[in-house]
PDB file of C-alpha atoms in Angstrom:
ATOM      1  CA  MET A   1      11.288  -2.691 -13.322  1.00  0.00           C
ATOM      2  CA  LYS A   2       9.198  -4.365 -10.617  1.00  0.00           C
ATOM      3  CA  ILE A   3       5.966  -2.653  -9.586  1.00  0.00           C
ATOM      4  CA  VAL A   4       3.937  -3.641  -6.535  1.00  0.00           C
ATOM      5  CA  ILE A   5       0.297  -2.594  -6.385  1.00  0.00           C
ATOM      6  CA  ILE A   6      -1.458  -2.517  -3.023  1.00  0.00           C
ATOM      7  CA  ASN A   7      -5.203  -2.949  -3.588  1.00  0.00           C
ATOM      8  CA  GLY A   8      -7.106  -1.481  -0.633  1.00  0.00           C
ATOM      9  CA  SER A   9     -10.415  -2.999  -1.691  1.00  0.00           C
ATOM     10  CA  ALA A  10     -11.830  -6.433  -0.984  1.00  0.00           C
ATOM     11  CA  ARG A  11     -14.396  -6.042  -3.770  1.00  0.00           C
ATOM     12  CA  LYS A  12     -14.098  -6.497  -7.502  1.00  0.00           C
ATOM     13  CA  GLY A  13     -15.328  -3.000  -8.226  1.00  0.00           C
ATOM     14  CA  ASN A  14     -14.172   0.251  -9.772  1.00  0.00           C
ATOM     15  CA  ILE A  15     -10.752   0.279  -8.105  1.00  0.00           C
ATOM     16  CA  LEU A  16      -9.986  -3.018  -9.840  1.00  0.00           C
ATOM     17  CA  THR A  17     -10.921  -1.376 -13.150  1.00  0.00           C
ATOM     18  CA  ALA A  18      -8.384   1.390 -12.416  1.00  0.00           C
ATOM     19  CA  ILE A  19      -5.710  -1.146 -11.427  1.00  0.00           C
ATOM     20  CA  ASN A  20      -6.314  -3.166 -14.597  1.00  0.00           C
ATOM     21  CA  ALA A  21      -5.985  -0.004 -16.724  1.00  0.00           C
ATOM     22  CA  PHE A  22      -2.660   0.772 -15.035  1.00  0.00           C
ATOM     23  CA  MET A  23      -1.462  -2.802 -15.523  1.00  0.00           C
ATOM     24  CA  LYS A  24      -2.455  -2.767 -19.200  1.00  0.00           C
ATOM     25  CA  GLY A  25      -0.271   0.280 -19.775  1.00  0.00           C
ATOM     26  CA  ALA A  26       2.660  -0.856 -17.633  1.00  0.00           C
ATOM     27  CA  ALA A  27       2.780  -4.625 -18.177  1.00  0.00           C
ATOM     28  CA  ASP A  28       4.852  -4.579 -21.381  1.00  0.00           C
ATOM     29  CA  ARG A  29       8.078  -3.487 -19.711  1.00  0.00           C
ATOM     30  CA  ASN A  30       7.455  -4.266 -16.059  1.00  0.00           C
ATOM     31  CA  ALA A  31       6.893  -7.149 -13.671  1.00  0.00           C
ATOM     32  CA  ILE A  32       3.754  -6.359 -11.688  1.00  0.00           C
ATOM     33  CA  GLU A  33       2.493  -7.949  -8.479  1.00  0.00           C
ATOM     34  CA  VAL A  34      -0.812  -7.065  -6.846  1.00  0.00           C
ATOM     35  CA  ILE A  35      -0.972  -7.423  -3.070  1.00  0.00           C
ATOM     36  CA  GLN A  36      -4.451  -7.882  -1.614  1.00  0.00           C
ATOM     37  CA  PRO A  37      -4.349  -6.966   2.110  1.00  0.00           C
ATOM     38  CA  ASP A  38      -7.767  -8.565   2.613  1.00  0.00           C
ATOM     39  CA  LYS A  39      -6.249 -11.936   1.642  1.00  0.00           C
ATOM     40  CA  LEU A  40      -3.357 -11.572   4.108  1.00  0.00           C
ATOM     41  CA  HIS A  41      -3.232 -12.067   7.831  1.00  0.00           C
ATOM     42  CA  ILE A  42      -1.984  -8.652   8.917  1.00  0.00           C
ATOM     43  CA  SER A  43      -3.427  -7.431  12.204  1.00  0.00           C
ATOM     44  CA  PRO A  44      -3.515  -3.741  13.117  1.00  0.00           C
ATOM     45  CA  CYS A  45      -0.257  -2.411  14.575  1.00  0.00           C
ATOM     46  CA  LYS A  46      -0.072  -2.642  18.369  1.00  0.00           C
ATOM     47  CA  GLY A  47       2.611   0.047  18.601  1.00  0.00           C
ATOM     48  CA  CYS A  48       4.811  -2.220  20.738  1.00  0.00           C
ATOM     49  CA  GLY A  49       7.975  -0.843  19.097  1.00  0.00           C
ATOM     50  CA  ALA A  50       9.723  -4.236  18.989  1.00  0.00           C
ATOM     51  CA  CYS A  51      10.279  -3.829  15.244  1.00  0.00           C
ATOM     52  CA  GLN A  52      12.464  -0.813  15.964  1.00  0.00           C
ATOM     53  CA  CYS A  53      14.906  -3.094  17.822  1.00  0.00           C
ATOM     54  CA  HIS A  54      14.603  -6.151  15.578  1.00  0.00           C
ATOM     55  CA  LYS A  55      14.356  -6.599  11.821  1.00  0.00           C
ATOM     56  CA  GLY A  56      10.650  -6.440  11.007  1.00  0.00           C
ATOM     57  CA  CYS A  57       7.593  -7.201  13.066  1.00  0.00           C
ATOM     58  CA  VAL A  58       7.808  -9.771  15.861  1.00  0.00           C
ATOM     59  CA  ASP A  59       4.242 -11.007  15.271  1.00  0.00           C
ATOM     60  CA  ASN A  60       4.088 -14.189  13.243  1.00  0.00           C
ATOM     61  CA  ASP A  61       1.822 -13.079  10.402  1.00  0.00           C
ATOM     62  CA  ASP A  62       2.121 -11.865   6.792  1.00  0.00           C
ATOM     63  CA  THR A  63       3.702  -8.489   7.626  1.00  0.00           C
ATOM     64  CA  ASN A  64       7.390  -9.354   7.102  1.00  0.00           C
ATOM     65  CA  PRO A  65       6.919 -11.326   3.842  1.00  0.00           C
ATOM     66  CA  THR A  66       4.886  -8.378   2.520  1.00  0.00           C
ATOM     67  CA  ILE A  67       7.618  -5.920   3.509  1.00  0.00           C
ATOM     68  CA  ASP A  68      10.132  -8.137   1.669  1.00  0.00           C
ATOM     69  CA  LYS A  69       8.015  -7.931  -1.502  1.00  0.00           C
ATOM     70  CA  ILE A  70       7.823  -4.161  -1.177  1.00  0.00           C
ATOM     71  CA  ALA A  71      11.573  -3.916  -0.542  1.00  0.00           C
ATOM     72  CA  ALA A  72      12.197  -5.828  -3.796  1.00  0.00           C
ATOM     73  CA  ALA A  73       9.972  -3.442  -5.779  1.00  0.00           C
ATOM     74  CA  ASP A  74      11.147  -0.445  -7.783  1.00  0.00           C
ATOM     75  CA  MET A  75       7.804   1.396  -7.576  1.00  0.00           C
ATOM     76  CA  ILE A  76       4.674   1.086  -5.459  1.00  0.00           C
ATOM     77  CA  LEU A  77       1.101   1.992  -6.412  1.00  0.00           C
ATOM     78  CA  PHE A  78      -1.448   2.324  -3.616  1.00  0.00           C
ATOM     79  CA  ALA A  79      -5.051   1.944  -4.768  1.00  0.00           C
ATOM     80  CA  THR A  80      -8.093   2.622  -2.610  1.00  0.00           C
ATOM     81  CA  PRO A  81     -11.806   2.931  -2.972  1.00  0.00           C
ATOM     82  CA  VAL A  82     -13.399   5.869  -1.197  1.00  0.00           C
ATOM     83  CA  TYR A  83     -16.381   4.849   0.886  1.00  0.00           C
ATOM     84  CA  PHE A  84     -16.581   7.660   3.452  1.00  0.00           C
ATOM     85  CA  ALA A  85     -14.385  10.564   2.280  1.00  0.00           C
ATOM     86  CA  HIS A  86     -11.012   8.919   3.058  1.00  0.00           C
ATOM     87  CA  PRO A  87      -8.965   5.851   2.072  1.00  0.00           C
ATOM     88  CA  SER A  88     -10.470   2.510   3.008  1.00  0.00           C
ATOM     89  CA  GLY A  89      -9.851   1.338   6.561  1.00  0.00           C
ATOM     90  CA  ARG A  90      -8.254  -1.773   5.077  1.00  0.00           C
ATOM     91  CA  ILE A  91      -5.482   0.217   3.383  1.00  0.00           C
ATOM     92  CA  TYR A  92      -4.982   2.480   6.428  1.00  0.00           C
ATOM     93  CA  ASP A  93      -4.489  -0.562   8.681  1.00  0.00           C
ATOM     94  CA  PHE A  94      -2.106  -2.030   6.108  1.00  0.00           C
ATOM     95  CA  LEU A  95      -0.107   1.194   5.778  1.00  0.00           C
ATOM     96  CA  ASP A  96       0.166   1.698   9.551  1.00  0.00           C
ATOM     97  CA  ARG A  97       1.471  -1.798  10.128  1.00  0.00           C
ATOM     98  CA  VAL A  98       3.786  -2.151   7.135  1.00  0.00           C
ATOM     99  CA  PHE A  99       5.282   1.352   7.224  1.00  0.00           C
ATOM    100  CA  TYR A 100       5.994   1.180  10.952  1.00  0.00           C
ATOM    101  CA  SER A 101       7.384  -2.365  10.840  1.00  0.00           C
ATOM    102  CA  ALA A 102       9.687  -1.603   7.898  1.00  0.00           C
ATOM    103  CA  GLY A 103      12.405  -0.320  10.261  1.00  0.00           C
ATOM    104  CA  GLY A 104      12.898   3.318   9.402  1.00  0.00           C
ATOM    105  CA  TYR A 105      10.948   3.011   6.147  1.00  0.00           C
ATOM    106  CA  ASP A 106      13.942   1.432   4.395  1.00  0.00           C
ATOM    107  CA  ALA A 107      11.667  -0.759   2.252  1.00  0.00           C
ATOM    108  CA  PHE A 108       9.995   2.396   0.888  1.00  0.00           C
ATOM    109  CA  LYS A 109      12.670   5.089   0.966  1.00  0.00           C
ATOM    110  CA  PHE A 110      13.392   6.829  -2.366  1.00  0.00           C
ATOM    111  CA  LYS A 111      11.098   4.522  -4.389  1.00  0.00           C
ATOM    112  CA  PRO A 112       8.566   6.261  -6.598  1.00  0.00           C
ATOM    113  CA  GLY A 113       5.092   5.953  -5.164  1.00  0.00           C
ATOM    114  CA  ALA A 114       1.672   6.782  -6.526  1.00  0.00           C
ATOM    115  CA  ALA A 115      -1.851   6.703  -5.204  1.00  0.00           C
ATOM    116  CA  VAL A 116      -5.122   6.200  -7.010  1.00  0.00           C
ATOM    117  CA  ALA A 117      -8.548   6.641  -5.444  1.00  0.00           C
ATOM    118  CA  VAL A 118     -11.952   5.902  -6.926  1.00  0.00           C
ATOM    119  CA  ALA A 119     -15.167   7.364  -5.535  1.00  0.00           C
ATOM    120  CA  ARG A 120     -18.806   7.593  -6.451  1.00  0.00           C
ATOM    121  CA  ARG A 121     -19.164  10.996  -4.853  1.00  0.00           C
ATOM    122  CA  GLY A 122     -16.556  13.149  -3.125  1.00  0.00           C
ATOM    123  CA  GLY A 123     -13.552  12.301  -1.017  1.00  0.00           C
ATOM    124  CA  THR A 124     -10.888  11.419  -3.553  1.00  0.00           C
ATOM    125  CA  THR A 125      -8.780  14.461  -2.691  1.00  0.00           C
ATOM    126  CA  ALA A 126      -8.824  13.560   1.008  1.00  0.00           C
ATOM    127  CA  ALA A 127      -8.074   9.904   0.190  1.00  0.00           C
ATOM    128  CA  LEU A 128      -5.097  10.805  -1.996  1.00  0.00           C
ATOM    129  CA  ASP A 129      -3.867  13.254   0.646  1.00  0.00           C
ATOM    130  CA  GLY A 130      -4.061  10.563   3.325  1.00  0.00           C
ATOM    131  CA  ILE A 131      -1.978   8.085   1.315  1.00  0.00           C
ATOM    132  CA  ASN A 132       0.456  10.719   0.062  1.00  0.00           C
ATOM    133  CA  LYS A 133       1.276  11.669   3.666  1.00  0.00           C
ATOM    134  CA  TYR A 134       2.608   8.151   4.222  1.00  0.00           C
ATOM    135  CA  LEU A 135       4.673   8.440   1.044  1.00  0.00           C
ATOM    136  CA  GLY A 136       6.106  11.791   2.133  1.00  0.00           C
ATOM    137  CA  ILE A 137       7.023  10.542   5.601  1.00  0.00           C
ATOM    138  CA  ALA A 138       8.830   7.577   4.009  1.00  0.00           C
ATOM    139  CA  GLN A 139      10.736   9.927   1.650  1.00  0.00           C
ATOM    140  CA  MET A 140       9.137   8.452  -1.466  1.00  0.00           C
ATOM    141  CA  PRO A 141       8.950  10.659  -4.564  1.00  0.00           C
ATOM    142  CA  VAL A 142       5.239  11.007  -5.295  1.00  0.00           C
ATOM    143  CA  ALA A 143       4.003  10.603  -8.855  1.00  0.00           C
ATOM    144  CA  GLY A 144       0.998  12.808  -9.498  1.00  0.00           C
ATOM    145  CA  SER A 145      -0.958  14.438 -12.239  1.00  0.00           C
TER     146      SER A 145
END
């Protein structure tokens, strides 16, 4: 099974600790790839709609190769730190662009998805809810506790 992890943090902090714990438990039987949106050139979605007529985004950046990696995955884990009571802006920008450009969510449809959020204070429930809405729209079964 191939698992793709989307790390919504640019820091080596607590979310990386959570990702490493997941990888430790899942690495024996699975191929795991971590995608770092902060290392990619993916601009915010312009809402031009060209991707709805063509395969993928028409901008020449890292969006389409990232969608291809997600399409090849069997499961996707979305990980975000919580800075201000919601998922990081980095992961929201990533989700907006990649979900919309995926052409009817075909890269995501019917693949198990999970979200993990790490916070110092409150906001994890709102962060998980924000990510899980994307998963529901894309018809992904949501793994939860």
